[in-house]
Amino acid sequence: MITLNFGTVRGLTVEELRQLCDLADVYQYHQGRNAIKDKYYEGHVTLNDVNLGIALPRGLRNLEVGCNWGQKAVDALASRSMFDGFVGSGTAADTVAQLVNGNRMLAEYGKACRDELKYGCVFATLSSDPMLKCRIRFHSPATSAALWSGEKGRISCGLAIIDTVPDEKDEGTWRPHIVNLYTDDAVIVLTERNSIWTAERHTHRMGRPLMEPLLWNATTGKPFGRSRLKRAVRALIDDYIRIVANATIALEFDTTPQKYLLGVTDEQYDVIMSDKFKQYVGSLLASTSNPETGENPVFGQLAQGSLQPHVDKMRMTATQFSAATGLTITDVGIINDANPTSSDAILAQSQTLVLMAQQLNTGNGDALKTIIQMAQAIVRDVRLDELTTEELDIMPHFKNPAMPSVAVTADAAIKIASARKEFSSTDTFLEMIGFDQADIRRIKAQEQRMRGQQLIVEVDNADNGEDVD
């Protein structure tokens, strides 16, 4: 975990220093919880974390059981939130396209969306940049913090760690040296040198911090959202790990079932005990009668345990996890081979996840619209209320979270084109029948080249006709 200790800070006002201290306290308070969410997302949960102290032996407390349910709960929903850029018209659309490409927003959004679902929120920060005109960066709560203003209905101030850990081997010892403080009228760059922090102020005209949160499942009590890996979900993951551990131990005992041999002599007993494994795997076991008792030795084997109770419990836990996260039952590894699920049934099961993705896109769409409006204002060095109608009309676009098949969308596109003739010449039509943007550009370029060649032929024919006359 990263520790923020500002100590002496030069160049801040009393109010800014108070905000910085409050933000540092908030950041440190949440680091422990964020570390737990990281642990469950990466699947680094040991038996020592989940052991009830009843059935699992102490010697296996550090055993790690592979479980990617935490990652699946986050990634399955994030993969259905497919940000496809912004739509608009005129010069504003060209400016926004340059901002999106320069900041690699399509790729960065995918990473930000995962962090948003893992922690409950993610923060986008903006700053003026000589090359990109406006730099847009996303920060998870592991490297940022903010204070919410209920009065204003937005962030009142925030901070973000700008420099990052050089390599994973440095985690735990590395300390940040560049931190940005975002206030209503400035972005203050705090730089540390020899344990002394120096503030460099960059004022702006936005009237609000250049920081906007993307929130998942926020409430009035939790304005910065709630994680997909909440406590109830983590408890189900703990339950699954215990089940797998118990099943593994049971399987070990079933592989080498306990056997017994009664009525042997002392010498025979010593031979057997001297090498138990040899006696177990030997194909022939011979013994004479006991001369002291006259009894013949009796060989037996204890009844093997059954894995079926473990399998039933695993299926029940998986079903509960599916219900808690909206994942389909097949997403958590439960497959019914005796009665395979139809494609319609699978689609119906994923409907809950689709509705969650639509909710996610709606919330993130509002945040992205605010972000791109602030970015345009930074490019032109104006206030938000000075943006043109064309700039305000820029809207984010997301692909269909239901992810219908190409056959379904192509059929819909052809039916629409039959009713609206001009639709067949649009890029949207080509997207619906399965072409991506790279294919669309190639198609458009080749069509333009063919039209040019055809025009040259027509001009040559016209010239030849005039010469003949």
CSV table of C-alpha atoms in Angstrom, one decimal, residues 121-466:
chain,number,residue,atom,x,y,z
A,121,CYS,CA,-15.6,4.4,-8.5
A,122,VAL,CA,-12.8,5.7,-10.7
A,123,PHE,CA,-11.7,9.3,-11.2
A,124,ALA,CA,-11.0,11.1,-14.5
A,125,THR,CA,-8.7,14.1,-14.3
A,126,LEU,CA,-8.0,16.8,-16.9
A,127,SER,CA,-5.2,19.2,-17.5
A,128,SER,CA,-3.9,21.4,-20.2
A,129,ASP,CA,-1.3,19.8,-22.4
A,130,PRO,CA,0.8,21.5,-25.2
A,131,MET,CA,0.8,18.4,-27.4
A,132,LEU,CA,-2.7,16.9,-26.8
A,133,LYS,CA,-4.4,20.3,-25.9
A,134,CYS,CA,-6.0,18.4,-23.1
A,135,ARG,CA,-4.7,15.4,-21.2
A,136,ILE,CA,-7.4,13.0,-19.8
A,137,ARG,CA,-6.2,10.4,-17.3
A,138,PHE,CA,-8.1,7.8,-15.2
A,139,HIS,CA,-7.1,7.1,-11.6
A,140,SER,CA,-8.4,4.2,-9.4
A,141,PRO,CA,-9.0,4.8,-5.6
A,142,ALA,CA,-5.7,3.0,-5.1
A,143,THR,CA,-4.0,6.2,-6.4
A,144,SER,CA,-6.6,8.9,-5.8
A,145,ALA,CA,-9.2,10.3,-3.4
A,146,ALA,CA,-11.9,12.9,-3.4
A,147,LEU,CA,-14.4,14.7,-1.1
A,148,TRP,CA,-18.0,14.8,-2.1
A,149,SER,CA,-20.1,18.0,-1.7
A,150,GLY,CA,-23.7,17.2,-1.1
A,151,GLU,CA,-24.6,20.9,-1.5
A,152,LYS,CA,-23.1,21.1,-5.0
A,153,GLY,CA,-23.8,17.5,-6.0
A,154,ARG,CA,-20.3,17.0,-7.2
A,155,ILE,CA,-16.7,16.6,-6.1
A,156,SER,CA,-15.5,19.6,-3.9
A,157,CYS,CA,-11.8,18.7,-4.2
A,158,GLY,CA,-9.6,15.8,-5.0
A,159,LEU,CA,-6.1,14.5,-5.3
A,160,ALA,CA,-4.4,12.0,-7.6
A,161,ILE,CA,-0.9,10.4,-7.5
A,162,ILE,CA,0.6,11.2,-10.9
A,163,ASP,CA,3.9,9.2,-10.9
A,164,THR,CA,3.5,5.5,-10.6
A,165,VAL,CA,5.4,2.5,-9.2
A,166,PRO,CA,8.4,1.8,-11.6
A,167,ASP,CA,7.9,-2.0,-11.2
A,168,GLU,CA,6.0,-4.5,-9.1
A,169,LYS,CA,9.2,-5.4,-7.1
A,170,ASP,CA,9.2,-1.8,-5.7
A,171,GLU,CA,5.7,-2.1,-4.2
A,172,GLY,CA,5.7,-1.5,-0.5
A,173,THR,CA,8.8,0.6,-0.5
A,174,TRP,CA,8.1,3.1,-3.3
A,175,ARG,CA,6.8,6.6,-2.3
A,176,PRO,CA,5.0,9.0,-4.7
A,177,HIS,CA,6.8,12.3,-5.6
A,178,ILE,CA,4.2,14.0,-7.7
A,179,VAL,CA,0.7,14.6,-6.5
A,180,ASN,CA,-2.0,16.8,-8.0
A,181,LEU,CA,-4.5,18.7,-5.9
A,182,TYR,CA,-7.7,19.6,-7.7
A,183,THR,CA,-9.7,22.6,-6.4
A,184,ASP,CA,-12.5,24.8,-7.9
A,185,ASP,CA,-10.1,27.3,-9.4
A,186,ALA,CA,-6.7,25.5,-9.8
A,187,VAL,CA,-4.7,22.3,-10.4
A,188,ILE,CA,-1.9,22.4,-7.9
A,189,VAL,CA,1.1,20.2,-8.7
A,190,LEU,CA,2.8,19.1,-5.5
A,191,THR,CA,6.4,17.9,-6.0
A,192,GLU,CA,8.4,16.3,-3.2
A,193,ARG,CA,12.2,16.7,-2.8
A,194,ASN,CA,14.2,16.0,0.3
A,195,SER,CA,10.9,15.4,2.2
A,196,ILE,CA,9.7,18.9,1.4
A,197,TRP,CA,6.7,19.4,-0.8
A,198,THR,CA,6.5,22.4,-3.1
A,199,ALA,CA,3.2,23.6,-4.7
A,200,GLU,CA,3.0,24.8,-8.3
A,201,ARG,CA,-0.3,26.4,-9.1
A,202,HIS,CA,-2.1,26.2,-12.5
A,203,THR,CA,-5.3,28.3,-12.4
A,204,HIS,CA,-8.3,27.6,-14.6
A,205,ARG,CA,-11.7,29.1,-15.4
A,206,MET,CA,-13.9,26.0,-15.0
A,207,GLY,CA,-15.4,27.0,-11.6
A,208,ARG,CA,-15.1,23.4,-10.4
A,209,PRO,CA,-12.4,20.8,-9.9
A,210,LEU,CA,-11.0,19.2,-13.1
A,211,MET,CA,-11.9,15.8,-11.7
A,212,GLU,CA,-15.0,13.8,-12.4
A,213,PRO,CA,-16.0,10.4,-10.9
A,214,LEU,CA,-17.3,7.4,-12.8
A,215,LEU,CA,-19.6,5.6,-10.3
A,216,TRP,CA,-21.1,2.2,-10.0
A,217,ASN,CA,-24.2,1.6,-7.9
A,218,ALA,CA,-24.0,4.8,-6.0
A,219,THR,CA,-26.5,5.8,-3.3
A,220,THR,CA,-27.1,8.9,-1.2
A,221,GLY,CA,-25.3,7.3,1.7
A,222,LYS,CA,-22.4,6.1,-0.6
A,223,PRO,CA,-22.0,8.8,-3.2
A,224,PHE,CA,-18.8,7.3,-4.5
A,225,GLY,CA,-20.4,4.0,-5.4
A,226,ARG,CA,-20.2,0.4,-4.2
A,227,SER,CA,-17.9,-2.3,-5.3
A,228,ARG,CA,-19.0,-5.4,-7.2
A,229,LEU,CA,-16.8,-7.3,-4.7
A,230,LYS,CA,-18.9,-6.4,-1.7
A,231,ARG,CA,-18.9,-8.3,1.6
A,232,ALA,CA,-21.7,-10.8,0.7
A,233,VAL,CA,-19.9,-11.7,-2.6
A,234,ARG,CA,-16.6,-12.2,-0.8
A,235,ALA,CA,-18.3,-14.5,1.7
A,236,LEU,CA,-19.5,-16.7,-1.1
A,237,ILE,CA,-15.9,-16.8,-2.5
A,238,ASP,CA,-14.7,-17.8,0.9
A,239,ASP,CA,-17.3,-20.6,1.0
A,240,TYR,CA,-16.2,-21.9,-2.4
A,241,ILE,CA,-12.6,-22.0,-1.4
A,242,ARG,CA,-13.4,-24.0,1.8
A,243,ILE,CA,-15.5,-26.4,-0.3
A,244,VAL,CA,-12.7,-27.0,-2.8
A,245,ALA,CA,-10.2,-27.5,0.0
A,246,ASN,CA,-12.4,-30.0,1.8
A,247,ALA,CA,-13.1,-31.8,-1.5
A,248,THR,CA,-9.3,-32.0,-2.2
A,249,ILE,CA,-8.5,-33.4,1.2
A,250,ALA,CA,-11.4,-36.0,0.8
A,251,LEU,CA,-10.1,-37.0,-2.6
A,252,GLU,CA,-6.6,-37.6,-1.1
A,253,PHE,CA,-8.1,-39.9,1.5
A,254,ASP,CA,-10.2,-41.7,-1.1
A,255,THR,CA,-7.1,-42.3,-3.3
A,256,THR,CA,-5.5,-44.1,-0.4
A,257,PRO,CA,-8.4,-45.7,1.6
A,258,GLN,CA,-7.6,-47.0,5.0
A,259,LYS,CA,-7.1,-50.8,5.2
A,260,TYR,CA,-6.6,-53.1,8.2
A,261,LEU,CA,-5.2,-56.5,8.9
A,262,LEU,CA,-6.3,-58.5,12.0
A,263,GLY,CA,-4.8,-61.5,13.7
A,264,VAL,CA,-1.2,-61.2,12.5
A,265,THR,CA,1.9,-62.2,14.6
A,266,ASP,CA,4.3,-59.7,16.1
A,267,GLU,CA,6.9,-60.4,13.4
A,268,GLN,CA,4.4,-59.9,10.6
A,269,TYR,CA,3.2,-56.7,12.3
A,270,ASP,CA,6.8,-55.3,12.4
A,271,VAL,CA,7.3,-56.1,8.7
A,272,ILE,CA,4.1,-54.4,7.7
A,273,MET,CA,4.8,-51.3,9.8
A,274,SER,CA,8.4,-51.0,8.5
A,275,ASP,CA,7.1,-50.1,5.0
A,276,LYS,CA,3.4,-49.3,4.9
A,277,PHE,CA,3.5,-48.0,1.4
A,278,LYS,CA,5.1,-51.1,0.0
A,279,GLN,CA,2.5,-53.3,1.7
A,280,TYR,CA,-0.3,-51.0,0.3
A,281,VAL,CA,0.8,-51.1,-3.4
A,282,GLY,CA,1.9,-54.7,-3.4
A,283,SER,CA,-0.1,-56.9,-5.6
A,284,LEU,CA,0.2,-59.9,-3.2
A,285,LEU,CA,-0.2,-60.0,0.5
A,286,ALA,CA,0.7,-63.3,2.2
A,287,SER,CA,0.4,-64.2,5.9
A,288,THR,CA,0.4,-67.4,8.0
A,289,SER,CA,-1.9,-68.2,10.9
A,290,ASN,CA,-1.1,-66.9,14.3
A,291,PRO,CA,0.4,-69.7,16.3
A,292,GLU,CA,-0.5,-68.2,19.6
A,293,THR,CA,-4.3,-67.8,18.9
A,294,GLY,CA,-4.6,-70.2,16.0
A,295,GLU,CA,-6.6,-67.6,14.0
A,296,ASN,CA,-6.0,-66.8,10.4
A,297,PRO,CA,-5.3,-63.1,9.6
A,298,VAL,CA,-8.3,-61.1,8.4
A,299,PHE,CA,-7.8,-58.4,5.7
A,300,GLY,CA,-10.3,-55.5,5.3
A,301,GLN,CA,-10.8,-52.0,4.0
A,302,LEU,CA,-12.8,-49.2,5.4
A,303,ALA,CA,-15.6,-47.7,3.3
A,304,GLN,CA,-14.5,-44.8,1.1
A,305,GLY,CA,-16.0,-41.4,1.6
A,306,SER,CA,-18.1,-39.8,-1.1
A,307,LEU,CA,-17.4,-36.5,-3.0
A,308,GLN,CA,-21.0,-36.1,-3.8
A,309,PRO,CA,-21.8,-33.9,-0.8
A,310,HIS,CA,-18.9,-31.6,-1.7
A,311,VAL,CA,-20.2,-31.4,-5.3
A,312,ASP,CA,-23.7,-30.6,-4.2
A,313,LYS,CA,-22.5,-27.9,-1.8
A,314,MET,CA,-20.3,-26.4,-4.6
A,315,ARG,CA,-23.3,-26.3,-6.9
A,316,MET,CA,-25.4,-24.5,-4.3
A,317,THR,CA,-22.7,-21.9,-3.6
A,318,ALA,CA,-22.2,-21.3,-7.3
A,319,THR,CA,-26.0,-20.8,-7.7
A,320,GLN,CA,-26.0,-18.3,-4.9
A,321,PHE,CA,-23.0,-16.5,-6.4
A,322,SER,CA,-24.7,-16.3,-9.8
A,323,ALA,CA,-27.8,-14.8,-8.2
A,324,ALA,CA,-25.7,-12.2,-6.2
A,325,THR,CA,-23.7,-11.0,-9.2
A,326,GLY,CA,-26.1,-11.5,-12.2
A,327,LEU,CA,-23.7,-13.9,-13.9
A,328,THR,CA,-25.2,-16.9,-15.7
A,329,ILE,CA,-24.8,-20.3,-14.0
A,330,THR,CA,-22.4,-21.4,-16.7
A,331,ASP,CA,-20.1,-18.4,-16.0
A,332,VAL,CA,-19.4,-19.9,-12.6
A,333,GLY,CA,-18.6,-23.3,-13.9
A,334,ILE,CA,-21.9,-25.2,-13.5
A,335,ILE,CA,-22.8,-27.2,-16.6
A,336,ASN,CA,-25.7,-29.6,-16.9
A,337,ASP,CA,-24.6,-32.2,-19.5
A,338,ALA,CA,-27.7,-34.3,-19.1
A,339,ASN,CA,-30.0,-31.5,-20.2
A,340,PRO,CA,-28.0,-28.9,-22.2
A,341,THR,CA,-29.2,-25.3,-22.0
A,342,SER,CA,-30.7,-23.8,-25.2
A,343,SER,CA,-29.4,-20.6,-26.7
A,344,ASP,CA,-32.6,-18.8,-25.8
A,345,ALA,CA,-32.3,-20.0,-22.2
A,346,ILE,CA,-28.7,-18.7,-22.1
A,347,LEU,CA,-29.8,-15.4,-23.5
A,348,ALA,CA,-32.6,-15.2,-20.9
A,349,GLN,CA,-30.1,-16.0,-18.1
A,350,SER,CA,-27.8,-13.1,-19.2
A,351,GLN,CA,-30.6,-10.6,-19.2
A,352,THR,CA,-29.8,-9.5,-15.7
A,353,LEU,CA,-26.2,-8.8,-16.7
A,354,VAL,CA,-27.4,-6.9,-19.7
A,355,LEU,CA,-29.6,-4.7,-17.6
A,356,MET,CA,-26.7,-4.0,-15.2
A,357,ALA,CA,-24.5,-3.1,-18.2
A,358,GLN,CA,-27.2,-0.6,-19.4
A,359,GLN,CA,-27.2,0.9,-16.0
A,360,LEU,CA,-23.4,1.1,-16.0
A,361,ASN,CA,-23.5,2.8,-19.5
A,362,THR,CA,-26.1,5.3,-18.4
A,363,GLY,CA,-24.0,6.5,-15.4
A,364,ASN,CA,-20.7,6.4,-17.2
A,365,GLY,CA,-22.3,8.2,-20.2
A,366,ASP,CA,-23.3,11.2,-18.0
A,367,ALA,CA,-19.7,11.3,-16.6
A,368,LEU,CA,-18.1,11.1,-20.0
A,369,LYS,CA,-20.3,13.8,-21.3
A,370,THR,CA,-19.1,16.1,-18.5
A,371,ILE,CA,-15.5,15.1,-19.1
A,372,ILE,CA,-15.6,15.9,-22.8
A,373,GLN,CA,-17.3,19.2,-22.2
A,374,MET,CA,-14.6,20.2,-19.7
A,375,ALA,CA,-11.9,19.0,-22.2
A,376,GLN,CA,-13.4,21.2,-25.0
A,377,ALA,CA,-13.4,24.1,-22.6
A,378,ILE,CA,-9.8,23.6,-21.7
A,379,VAL,CA,-8.8,23.4,-25.4
A,380,ARG,CA,-10.5,26.8,-26.1
A,381,ASP,CA,-9.6,28.2,-22.7
A,382,VAL,CA,-13.3,29.1,-21.9
A,383,ARG,CA,-15.8,28.4,-19.1
A,384,LEU,CA,-18.3,25.7,-19.4
A,385,ASP,CA,-21.1,28.1,-19.9
A,386,GLU,CA,-19.3,29.6,-22.9
A,387,LEU,CA,-19.4,26.4,-24.9
A,388,THR,CA,-21.3,26.4,-28.2
A,389,THR,CA,-24.5,24.4,-28.8
A,390,GLU,CA,-22.5,22.2,-31.1
A,391,GLU,CA,-19.9,21.4,-28.4
A,392,LEU,CA,-22.6,20.8,-25.8
A,393,ASP,CA,-24.4,18.3,-28.1
A,394,ILE,CA,-21.4,15.9,-28.2
A,395,MET,CA,-22.6,12.6,-26.7
A,396,PRO,CA,-20.9,9.3,-25.8
A,397,HIS,CA,-21.8,6.2,-27.7
A,398,PHE,CA,-21.8,2.6,-26.4
A,399,LYS,CA,-22.2,-0.6,-28.3
A,400,ASN,CA,-25.2,-2.8,-27.5
A,401,PRO,CA,-24.5,-4.6,-24.2
A,402,ALA,CA,-26.6,-7.5,-25.3
A,403,MET,CA,-24.0,-8.3,-27.9
A,404,PRO,CA,-26.4,-9.8,-30.5
A,405,SER,CA,-25.0,-12.0,-33.2
A,406,VAL,CA,-24.0,-10.6,-36.6
A,407,ALA,CA,-26.9,-12.5,-38.2
A,408,VAL,CA,-29.4,-10.7,-36.0
A,409,THR,CA,-28.0,-7.2,-36.5
A,410,ALA,CA,-27.5,-7.7,-40.2
A,411,ASP,CA,-31.1,-8.8,-40.6
A,412,ALA,CA,-32.3,-5.7,-38.7
A,413,ALA,CA,-30.0,-3.5,-40.8
A,414,ILE,CA,-31.3,-4.8,-44.1
A,415,LYS,CA,-34.9,-4.4,-42.9
A,416,ILE,CA,-34.2,-0.8,-41.9
A,417,ALA,CA,-32.5,-0.1,-45.2
A,418,SER,CA,-35.5,-1.4,-47.1
A,419,ALA,CA,-37.6,1.3,-45.4
A,420,ARG,CA,-35.0,4.1,-45.4
A,421,LYS,CA,-33.0,3.9,-48.7
A,422,GLU,CA,-30.3,6.4,-47.5
A,423,PHE,CA,-29.5,4.2,-44.5
A,424,SER,CA,-27.6,1.7,-46.6
A,425,SER,CA,-25.0,4.2,-47.5
A,426,THR,CA,-24.1,5.1,-43.9
A,427,ASP,CA,-21.3,3.8,-41.7
A,428,THR,CA,-23.9,2.6,-39.1
A,429,PHE,CA,-25.3,0.2,-41.7
A,430,LEU,CA,-21.9,-1.3,-42.4
A,431,GLU,CA,-21.3,-1.6,-38.6
A,432,MET,CA,-24.6,-3.5,-38.1
A,433,ILE,CA,-23.8,-6.0,-40.8
A,434,GLY,CA,-20.5,-6.9,-39.1
A,435,PHE,CA,-17.7,-4.5,-40.3
A,436,ASP,CA,-15.4,-2.7,-37.9
A,437,GLN,CA,-14.1,0.8,-38.4
A,438,ALA,CA,-10.9,-0.4,-40.2
A,439,ASP,CA,-13.0,-2.4,-42.7
A,440,ILE,CA,-15.4,0.5,-43.2
A,441,ARG,CA,-12.5,2.8,-44.0
A,442,ARG,CA,-11.1,0.3,-46.5
A,443,ILE,CA,-14.5,-0.1,-48.1
A,444,LYS,CA,-15.0,3.6,-48.4
A,445,ALA,CA,-11.6,4.1,-49.9
A,446,GLN,CA,-12.0,1.4,-52.4
A,447,GLU,CA,-15.5,2.7,-53.4
A,448,GLN,CA,-14.0,6.1,-53.9
A,449,ARG,CA,-11.2,4.7,-56.0
A,450,MET,CA,-13.7,2.8,-58.1
A,451,ARG,CA,-15.8,5.9,-58.6
A,452,GLY,CA,-12.7,7.8,-59.6
A,453,GLN,CA,-11.7,5.2,-62.2
A,454,GLN,CA,-15.2,5.1,-63.5
A,455,LEU,CA,-15.2,8.9,-63.9
A,456,ILE,CA,-11.8,8.7,-65.8
A,457,VAL,CA,-13.3,6.1,-68.2
A,458,GLU,CA,-16.4,8.3,-68.8
A,459,VAL,CA,-14.2,11.3,-69.5
A,460,ASP,CA,-12.0,9.4,-71.9
A,461,ASN,CA,-15.0,8.0,-73.7
A,462,ALA,CA,-16.5,11.5,-74.0
A,463,ASP,CA,-13.2,12.9,-75.3
A,464,ASN,CA,-12.9,10.1,-77.9
A,465,GLY,CA,-16.5,10.8,-79.0
A,466,GLU,CA,-15.7,14.4,-79.6
